[in-house]
mmCIF file of C-alpha atoms and ligand atoms in Angstrom:
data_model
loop_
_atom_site.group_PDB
_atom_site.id
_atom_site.type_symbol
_atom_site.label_atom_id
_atom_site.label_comp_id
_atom_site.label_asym_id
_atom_site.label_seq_id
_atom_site.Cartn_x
_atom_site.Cartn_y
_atom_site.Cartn_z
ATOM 1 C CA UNK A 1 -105.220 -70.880 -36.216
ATOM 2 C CA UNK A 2 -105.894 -74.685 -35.768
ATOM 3 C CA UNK A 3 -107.767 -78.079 -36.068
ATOM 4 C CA UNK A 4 -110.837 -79.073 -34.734
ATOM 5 C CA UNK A 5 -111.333 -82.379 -33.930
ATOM 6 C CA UNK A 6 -114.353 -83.743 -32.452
ATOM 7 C CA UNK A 7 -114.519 -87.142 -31.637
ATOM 8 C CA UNK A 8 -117.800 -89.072 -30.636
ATOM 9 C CA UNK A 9 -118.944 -85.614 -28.801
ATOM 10 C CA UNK A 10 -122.142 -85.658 -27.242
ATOM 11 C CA UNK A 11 -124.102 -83.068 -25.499
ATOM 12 C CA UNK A 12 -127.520 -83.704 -23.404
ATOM 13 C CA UNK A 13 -129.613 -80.810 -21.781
ATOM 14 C CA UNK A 14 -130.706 -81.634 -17.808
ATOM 15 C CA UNK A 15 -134.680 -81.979 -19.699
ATOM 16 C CA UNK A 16 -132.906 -85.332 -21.274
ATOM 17 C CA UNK A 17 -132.646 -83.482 -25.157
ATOM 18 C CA UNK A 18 -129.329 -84.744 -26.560
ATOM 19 C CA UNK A 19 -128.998 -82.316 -28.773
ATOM 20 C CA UNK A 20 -125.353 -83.561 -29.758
ATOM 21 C CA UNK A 21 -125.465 -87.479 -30.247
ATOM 22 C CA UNK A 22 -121.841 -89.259 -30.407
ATOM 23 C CA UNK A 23 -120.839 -86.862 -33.373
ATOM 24 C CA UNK A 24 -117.428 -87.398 -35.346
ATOM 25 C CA UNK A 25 -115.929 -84.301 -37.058
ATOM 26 C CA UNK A 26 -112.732 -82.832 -37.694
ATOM 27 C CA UNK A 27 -111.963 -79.078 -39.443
ATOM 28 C CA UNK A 28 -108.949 -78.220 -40.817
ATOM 29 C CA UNK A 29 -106.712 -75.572 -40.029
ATOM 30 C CA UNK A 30 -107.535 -72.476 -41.693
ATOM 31 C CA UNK A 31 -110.807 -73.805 -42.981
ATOM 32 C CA UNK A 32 -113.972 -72.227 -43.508
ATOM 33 C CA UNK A 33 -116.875 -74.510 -42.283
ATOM 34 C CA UNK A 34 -120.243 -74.493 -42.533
ATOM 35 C CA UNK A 35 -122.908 -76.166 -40.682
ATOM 36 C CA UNK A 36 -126.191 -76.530 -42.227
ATOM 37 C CA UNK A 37 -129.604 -77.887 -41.115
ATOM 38 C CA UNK A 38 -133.216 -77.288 -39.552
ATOM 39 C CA UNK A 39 -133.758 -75.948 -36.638
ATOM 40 C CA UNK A 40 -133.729 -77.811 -33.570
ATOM 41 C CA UNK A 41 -131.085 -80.183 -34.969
ATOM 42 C CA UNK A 42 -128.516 -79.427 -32.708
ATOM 43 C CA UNK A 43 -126.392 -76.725 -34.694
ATOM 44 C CA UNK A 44 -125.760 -73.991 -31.812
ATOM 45 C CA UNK A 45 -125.253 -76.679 -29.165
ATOM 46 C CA UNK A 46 -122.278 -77.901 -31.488
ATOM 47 C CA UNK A 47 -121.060 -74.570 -31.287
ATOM 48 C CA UNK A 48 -121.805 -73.746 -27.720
ATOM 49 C CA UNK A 49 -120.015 -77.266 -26.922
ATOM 50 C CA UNK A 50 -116.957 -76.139 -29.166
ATOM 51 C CA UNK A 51 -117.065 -72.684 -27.299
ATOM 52 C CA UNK A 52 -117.107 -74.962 -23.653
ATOM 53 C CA UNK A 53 -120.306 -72.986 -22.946
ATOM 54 C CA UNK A 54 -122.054 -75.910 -22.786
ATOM 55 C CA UNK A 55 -120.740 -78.784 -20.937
ATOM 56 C CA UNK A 56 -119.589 -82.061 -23.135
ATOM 57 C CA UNK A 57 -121.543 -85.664 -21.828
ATOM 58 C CA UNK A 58 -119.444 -87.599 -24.009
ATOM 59 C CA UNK A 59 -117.188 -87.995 -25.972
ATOM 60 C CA UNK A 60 -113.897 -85.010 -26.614
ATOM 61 C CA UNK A 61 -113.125 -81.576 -28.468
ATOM 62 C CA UNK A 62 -109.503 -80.383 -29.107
ATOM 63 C CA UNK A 63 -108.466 -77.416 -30.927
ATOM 64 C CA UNK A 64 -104.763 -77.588 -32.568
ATOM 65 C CA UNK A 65 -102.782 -80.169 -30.290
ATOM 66 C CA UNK A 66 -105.155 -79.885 -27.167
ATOM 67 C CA UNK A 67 -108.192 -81.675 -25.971
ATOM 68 C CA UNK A 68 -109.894 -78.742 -24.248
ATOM 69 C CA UNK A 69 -112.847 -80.852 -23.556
ATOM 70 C CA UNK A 70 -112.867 -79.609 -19.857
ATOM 71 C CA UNK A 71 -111.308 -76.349 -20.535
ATOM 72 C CA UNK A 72 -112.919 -73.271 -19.080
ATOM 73 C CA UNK A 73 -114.421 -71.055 -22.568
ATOM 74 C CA UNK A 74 -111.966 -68.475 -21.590
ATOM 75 C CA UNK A 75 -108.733 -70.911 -21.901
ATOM 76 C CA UNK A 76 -110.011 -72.169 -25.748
ATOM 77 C CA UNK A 77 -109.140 -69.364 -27.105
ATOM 78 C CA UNK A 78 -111.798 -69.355 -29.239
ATOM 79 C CA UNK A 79 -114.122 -66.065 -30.596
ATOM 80 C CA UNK A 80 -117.694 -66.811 -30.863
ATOM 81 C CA UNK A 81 -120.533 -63.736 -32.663
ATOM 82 C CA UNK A 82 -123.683 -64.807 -31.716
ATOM 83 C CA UNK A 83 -126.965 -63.603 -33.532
ATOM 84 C CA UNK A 84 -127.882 -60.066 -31.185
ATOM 85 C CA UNK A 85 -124.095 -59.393 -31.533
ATOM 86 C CA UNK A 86 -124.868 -57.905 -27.959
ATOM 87 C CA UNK A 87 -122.631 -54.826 -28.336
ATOM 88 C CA UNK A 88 -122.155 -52.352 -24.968
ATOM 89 C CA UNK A 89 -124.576 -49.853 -25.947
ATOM 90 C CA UNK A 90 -122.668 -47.024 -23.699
ATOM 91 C CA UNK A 91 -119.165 -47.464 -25.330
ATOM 92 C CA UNK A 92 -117.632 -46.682 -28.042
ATOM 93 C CA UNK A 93 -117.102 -48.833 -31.431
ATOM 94 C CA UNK A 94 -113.130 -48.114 -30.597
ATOM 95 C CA UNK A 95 -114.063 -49.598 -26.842
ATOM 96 C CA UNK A 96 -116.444 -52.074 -27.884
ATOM 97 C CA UNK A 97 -113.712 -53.756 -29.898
ATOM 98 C CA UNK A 98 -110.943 -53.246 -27.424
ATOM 99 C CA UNK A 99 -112.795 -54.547 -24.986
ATOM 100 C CA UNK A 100 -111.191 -58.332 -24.634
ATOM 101 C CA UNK A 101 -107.676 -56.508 -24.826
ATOM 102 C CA UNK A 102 -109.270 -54.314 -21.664
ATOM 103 C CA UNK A 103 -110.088 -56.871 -19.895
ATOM 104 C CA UNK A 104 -107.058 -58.844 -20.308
ATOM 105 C CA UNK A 105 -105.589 -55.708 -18.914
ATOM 106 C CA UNK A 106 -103.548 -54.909 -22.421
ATOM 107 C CA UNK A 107 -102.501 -51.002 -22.321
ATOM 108 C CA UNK A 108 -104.404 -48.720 -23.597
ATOM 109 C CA UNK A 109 -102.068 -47.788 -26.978
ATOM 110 C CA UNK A 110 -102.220 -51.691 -27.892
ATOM 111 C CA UNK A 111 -105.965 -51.510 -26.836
ATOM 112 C CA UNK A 112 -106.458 -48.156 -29.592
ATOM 113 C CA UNK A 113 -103.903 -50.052 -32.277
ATOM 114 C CA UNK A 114 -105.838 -53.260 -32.271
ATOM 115 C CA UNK A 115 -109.309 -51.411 -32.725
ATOM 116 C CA UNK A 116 -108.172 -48.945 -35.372
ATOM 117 C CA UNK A 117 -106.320 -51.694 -37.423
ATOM 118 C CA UNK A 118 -109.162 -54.207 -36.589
ATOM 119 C CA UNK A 119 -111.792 -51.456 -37.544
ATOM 120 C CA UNK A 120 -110.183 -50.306 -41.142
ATOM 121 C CA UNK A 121 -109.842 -53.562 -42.275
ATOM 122 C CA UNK A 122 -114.132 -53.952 -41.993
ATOM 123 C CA UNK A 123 -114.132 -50.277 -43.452
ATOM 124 C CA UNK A 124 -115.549 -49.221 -40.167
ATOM 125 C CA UNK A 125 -112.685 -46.834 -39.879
ATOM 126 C CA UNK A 126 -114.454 -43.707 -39.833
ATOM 127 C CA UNK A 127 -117.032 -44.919 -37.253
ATOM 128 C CA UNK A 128 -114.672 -45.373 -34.364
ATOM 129 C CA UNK A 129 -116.169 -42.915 -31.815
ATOM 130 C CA UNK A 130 -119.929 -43.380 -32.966
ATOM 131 C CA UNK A 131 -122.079 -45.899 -30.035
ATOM 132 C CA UNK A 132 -123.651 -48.663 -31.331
ATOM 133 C CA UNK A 133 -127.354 -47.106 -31.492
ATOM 134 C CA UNK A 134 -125.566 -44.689 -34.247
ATOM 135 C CA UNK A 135 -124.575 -47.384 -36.200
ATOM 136 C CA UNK A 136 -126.600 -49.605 -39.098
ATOM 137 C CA UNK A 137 -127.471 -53.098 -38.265
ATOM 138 C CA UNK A 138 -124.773 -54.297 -40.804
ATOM 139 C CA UNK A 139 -122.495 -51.941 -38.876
ATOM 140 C CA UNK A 140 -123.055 -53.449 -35.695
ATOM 141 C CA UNK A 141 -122.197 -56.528 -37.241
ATOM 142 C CA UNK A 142 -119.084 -55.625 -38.315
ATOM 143 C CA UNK A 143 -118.049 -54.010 -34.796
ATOM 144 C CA UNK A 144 -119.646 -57.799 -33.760
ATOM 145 C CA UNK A 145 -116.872 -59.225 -35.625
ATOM 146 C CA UNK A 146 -114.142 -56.697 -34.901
ATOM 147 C CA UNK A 147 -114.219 -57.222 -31.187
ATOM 148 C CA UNK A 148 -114.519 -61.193 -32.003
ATOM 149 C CA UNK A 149 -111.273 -61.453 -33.563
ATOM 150 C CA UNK A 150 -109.046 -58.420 -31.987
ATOM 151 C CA UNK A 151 -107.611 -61.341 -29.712
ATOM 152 C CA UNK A 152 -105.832 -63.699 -31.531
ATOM 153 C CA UNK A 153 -108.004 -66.139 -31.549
ATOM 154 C CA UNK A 154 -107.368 -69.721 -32.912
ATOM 155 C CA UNK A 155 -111.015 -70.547 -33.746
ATOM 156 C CA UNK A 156 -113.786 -68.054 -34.881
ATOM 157 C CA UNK A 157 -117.312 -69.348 -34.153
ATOM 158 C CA UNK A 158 -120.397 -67.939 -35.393
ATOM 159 C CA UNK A 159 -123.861 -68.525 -34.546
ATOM 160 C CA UNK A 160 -125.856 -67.279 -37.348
ATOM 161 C CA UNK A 161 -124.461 -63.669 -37.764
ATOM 162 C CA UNK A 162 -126.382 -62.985 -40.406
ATOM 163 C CA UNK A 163 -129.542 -63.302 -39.797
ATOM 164 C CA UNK A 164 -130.816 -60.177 -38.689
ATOM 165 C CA UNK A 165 -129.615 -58.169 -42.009
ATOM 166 C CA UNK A 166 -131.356 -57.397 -44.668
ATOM 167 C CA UNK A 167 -130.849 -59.016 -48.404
ATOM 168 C CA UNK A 168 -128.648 -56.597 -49.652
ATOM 169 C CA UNK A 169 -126.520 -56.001 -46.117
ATOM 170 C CA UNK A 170 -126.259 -59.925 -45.883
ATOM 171 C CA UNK A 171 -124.659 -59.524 -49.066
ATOM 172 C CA UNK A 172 -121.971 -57.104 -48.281
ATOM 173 C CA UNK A 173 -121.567 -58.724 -44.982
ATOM 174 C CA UNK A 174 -120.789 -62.115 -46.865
ATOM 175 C CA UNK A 175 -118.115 -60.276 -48.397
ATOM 176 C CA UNK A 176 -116.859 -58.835 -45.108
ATOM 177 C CA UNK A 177 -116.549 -62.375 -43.492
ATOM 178 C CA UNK A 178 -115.177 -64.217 -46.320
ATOM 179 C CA UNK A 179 -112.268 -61.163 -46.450
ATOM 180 C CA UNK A 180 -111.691 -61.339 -43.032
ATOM 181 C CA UNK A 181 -111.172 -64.954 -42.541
ATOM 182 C CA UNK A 182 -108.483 -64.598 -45.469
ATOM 183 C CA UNK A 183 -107.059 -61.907 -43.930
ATOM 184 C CA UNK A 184 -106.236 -63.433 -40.725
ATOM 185 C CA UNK A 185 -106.326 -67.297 -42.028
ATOM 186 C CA UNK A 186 -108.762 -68.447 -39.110
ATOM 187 C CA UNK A 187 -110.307 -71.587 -38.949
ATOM 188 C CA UNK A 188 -113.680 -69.928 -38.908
ATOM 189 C CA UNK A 189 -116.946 -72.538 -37.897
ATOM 190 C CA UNK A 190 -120.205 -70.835 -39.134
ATOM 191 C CA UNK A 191 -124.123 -72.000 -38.238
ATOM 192 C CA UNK A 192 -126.619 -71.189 -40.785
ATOM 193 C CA UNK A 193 -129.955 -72.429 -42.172
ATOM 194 C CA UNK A 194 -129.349 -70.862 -45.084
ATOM 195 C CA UNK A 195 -128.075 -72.816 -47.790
ATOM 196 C CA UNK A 196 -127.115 -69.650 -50.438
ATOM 197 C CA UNK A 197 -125.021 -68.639 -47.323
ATOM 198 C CA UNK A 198 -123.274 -71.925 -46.624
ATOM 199 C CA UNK A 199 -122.977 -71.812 -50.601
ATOM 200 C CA UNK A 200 -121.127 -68.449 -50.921
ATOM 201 C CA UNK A 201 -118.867 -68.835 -47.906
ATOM 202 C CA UNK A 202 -117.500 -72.757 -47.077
ATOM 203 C CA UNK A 203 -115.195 -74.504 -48.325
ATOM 204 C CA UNK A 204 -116.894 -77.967 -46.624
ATOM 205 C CA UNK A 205 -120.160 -77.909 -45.312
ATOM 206 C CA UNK A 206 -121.803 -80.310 -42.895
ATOM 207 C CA UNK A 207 -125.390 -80.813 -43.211
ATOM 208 C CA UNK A 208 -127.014 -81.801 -39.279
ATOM 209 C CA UNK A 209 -130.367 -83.797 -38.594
ATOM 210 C CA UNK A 210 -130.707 -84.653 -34.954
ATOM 211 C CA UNK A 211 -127.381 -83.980 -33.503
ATOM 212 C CA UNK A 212 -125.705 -85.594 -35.970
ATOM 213 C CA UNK A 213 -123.947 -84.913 -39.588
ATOM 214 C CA UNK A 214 -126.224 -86.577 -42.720
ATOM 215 C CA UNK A 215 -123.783 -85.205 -45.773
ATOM 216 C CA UNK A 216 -120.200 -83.796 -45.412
ATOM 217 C CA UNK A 217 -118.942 -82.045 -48.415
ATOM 218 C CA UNK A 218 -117.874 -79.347 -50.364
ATOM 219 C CA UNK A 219 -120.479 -77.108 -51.467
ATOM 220 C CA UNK A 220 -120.551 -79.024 -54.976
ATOM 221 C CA UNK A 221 -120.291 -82.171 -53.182
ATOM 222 C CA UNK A 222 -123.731 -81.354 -50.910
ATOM 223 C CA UNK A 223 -125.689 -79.770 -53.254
ATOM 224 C CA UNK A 224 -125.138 -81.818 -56.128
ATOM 225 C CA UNK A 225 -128.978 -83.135 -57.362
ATOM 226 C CA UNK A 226 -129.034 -87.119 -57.066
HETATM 227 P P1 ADP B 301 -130.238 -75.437 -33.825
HETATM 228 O O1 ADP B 301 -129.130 -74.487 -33.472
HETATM 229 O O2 ADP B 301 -129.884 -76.365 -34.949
HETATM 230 O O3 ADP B 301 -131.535 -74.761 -34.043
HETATM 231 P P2 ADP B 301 -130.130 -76.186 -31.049
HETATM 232 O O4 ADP B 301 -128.743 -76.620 -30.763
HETATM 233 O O5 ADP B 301 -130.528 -74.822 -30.651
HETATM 234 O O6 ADP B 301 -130.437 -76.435 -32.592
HETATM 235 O O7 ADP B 301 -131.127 -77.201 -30.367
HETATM 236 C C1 ADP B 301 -130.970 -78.624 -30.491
HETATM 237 C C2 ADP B 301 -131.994 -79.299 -29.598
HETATM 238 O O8 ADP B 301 -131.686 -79.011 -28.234
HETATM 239 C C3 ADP B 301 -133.426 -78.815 -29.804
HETATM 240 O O9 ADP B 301 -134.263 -79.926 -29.600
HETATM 241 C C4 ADP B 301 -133.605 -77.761 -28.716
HETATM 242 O O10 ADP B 301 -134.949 -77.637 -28.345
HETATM 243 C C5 ADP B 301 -132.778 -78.345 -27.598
HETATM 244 N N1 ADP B 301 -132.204 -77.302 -26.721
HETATM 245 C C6 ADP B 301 -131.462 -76.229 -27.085
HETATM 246 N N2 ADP B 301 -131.073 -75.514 -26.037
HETATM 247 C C7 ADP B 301 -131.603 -76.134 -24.966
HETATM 248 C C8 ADP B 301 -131.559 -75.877 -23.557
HETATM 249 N N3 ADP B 301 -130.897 -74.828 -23.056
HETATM 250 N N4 ADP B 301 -132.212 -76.724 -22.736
HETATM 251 C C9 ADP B 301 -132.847 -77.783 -23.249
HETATM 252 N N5 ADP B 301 -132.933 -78.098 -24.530
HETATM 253 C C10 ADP B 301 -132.310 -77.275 -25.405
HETATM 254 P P1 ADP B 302 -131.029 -71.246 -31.754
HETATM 255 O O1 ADP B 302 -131.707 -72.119 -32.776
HETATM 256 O O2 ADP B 302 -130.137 -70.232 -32.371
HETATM 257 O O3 ADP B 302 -130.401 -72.048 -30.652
HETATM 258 P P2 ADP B 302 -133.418 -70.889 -30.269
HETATM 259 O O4 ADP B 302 -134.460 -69.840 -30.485
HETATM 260 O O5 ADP B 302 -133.672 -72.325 -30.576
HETATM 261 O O6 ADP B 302 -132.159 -70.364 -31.074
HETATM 262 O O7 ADP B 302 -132.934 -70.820 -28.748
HETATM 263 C C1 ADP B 302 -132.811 -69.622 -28.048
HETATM 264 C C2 ADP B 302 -132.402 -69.929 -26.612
HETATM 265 O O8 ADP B 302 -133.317 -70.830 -25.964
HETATM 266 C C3 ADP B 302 -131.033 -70.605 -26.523
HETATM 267 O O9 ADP B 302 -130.330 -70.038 -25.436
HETATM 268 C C4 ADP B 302 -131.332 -72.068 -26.277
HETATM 269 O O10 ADP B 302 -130.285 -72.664 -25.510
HETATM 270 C C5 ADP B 302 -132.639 -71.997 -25.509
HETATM 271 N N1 ADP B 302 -133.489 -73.170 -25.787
HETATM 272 C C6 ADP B 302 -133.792 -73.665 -26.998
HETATM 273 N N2 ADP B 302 -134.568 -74.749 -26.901
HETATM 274 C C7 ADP B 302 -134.770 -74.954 -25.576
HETATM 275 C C8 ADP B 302 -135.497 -75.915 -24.815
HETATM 276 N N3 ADP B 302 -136.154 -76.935 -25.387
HETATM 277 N N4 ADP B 302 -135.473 -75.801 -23.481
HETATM 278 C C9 ADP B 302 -134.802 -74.815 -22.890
HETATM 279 N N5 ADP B 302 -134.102 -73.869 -23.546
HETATM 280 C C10 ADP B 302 -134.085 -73.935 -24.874
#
């Protein structure tokens, strides 16, 4: 769990795009944040810049009481789903979301814990041995999510992770998220397009044009008719 604060960050592409442009924002810990906008204005750069997969021109990000503006990703401790959820088709759900705890060469018993307590609570209990080609698009997204927060993560990032679900699976997986980010209290960003989503879910919401924010709000606040 922590802040976010983002202070005149900007973020150009080598073709000259600044898709970022001298943009001031700070999320609170805890929160759940939206941000809303076309695309092309710069919404997944934010993200990727948060992340420190893309590289900051300007300006500084620092989670809780560090600016990890030239942090490696892997020292932000920070989770990031992105839209394919890009799951390892040959292992297991269990292995799937114990892989960061693998890899950060955790034992196996903490590894099997983590997934089985990280599984039940996105009902995906039952499902721990299945591979992800046995699994519903809605369940992939949940094993997405699973693996995304079995470290303790301070920051949960996600790139539109519900985009490639149905109506009614978009639905339940609203449900999922918003549980889950109670659950575990993490200050969770989320990029949509989709106002209803940004609706159901924040508790601000940021609306982008061309790398930077037009409206910052609460729901009520942003979608209040003039
Ligand atoms: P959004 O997520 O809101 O759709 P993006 O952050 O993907 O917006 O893109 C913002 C701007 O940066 C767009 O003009 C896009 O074309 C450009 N852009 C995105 N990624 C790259 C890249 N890797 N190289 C160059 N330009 C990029
Ligand atoms: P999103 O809106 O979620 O970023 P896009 O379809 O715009 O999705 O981008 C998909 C991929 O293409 C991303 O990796 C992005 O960085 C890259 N990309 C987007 N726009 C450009 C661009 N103008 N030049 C080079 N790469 C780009």
């Amino acid at each position: 769990m922590a802040r976010i604060k983002i202070d005149q960050l900007s973020t150009v592409y080598p073709n000259g795009v600044r898709a970022v442009d001298s943009l001031d924002l700070e999320i609170a810990d805890g929160e759940f944040f939206a941000l809303l906008g076309p695309s092309g204005c710069g919404k997944t750069t934010l993200l990727r810049t948060i992340a420190g997969l893309e590289q900051a021109s300007g300006g500084s990000v620092s989670i809780g009481d560090k600016d990890v503006t030239s942090f490696e990703p892997g020292r932000r401790n920070v989770a990031m789903v992105f839209q394919d959820y890009a799951l390892f088709p040959h292992m297991t759900v269990s292995e799937n979301i114990a892989y960061p705890l693998k890899v950060r060469r955790q034992p196996k018993t903490r590894q099997r814990e983590v997934a089985e307590r990280t599984a039940g609570s996105l009902s995906l209990g039952g499902l721990l041995e299945r591979r992800p080609g046995q699994l519903s698009g809605g369940q992939q997204q949940r094993v997405a999510l699973a693996r995304a927060v079995a470290i303790d993560a301070d920051v949960l990032l996600l790139d539109e992770p519900l985009s490639n679900l149905d109506a009614r699976l978009r639905l339940e997986a609203r449900t999922f998220l918003k549980r889950l980010q109670k659950d575990i209290g993490i200050t969770t960003v989320f990029v949509t397009h989709d106002q209803a989503e940004a609706l159901a879910l924040a508790d601000r919401i940021a609306v982008m044009e061309a790398g930077r924010i037009r409206q910052l709000g609460s729901p009520r606040d942003v979608f209040r008719r003039p």
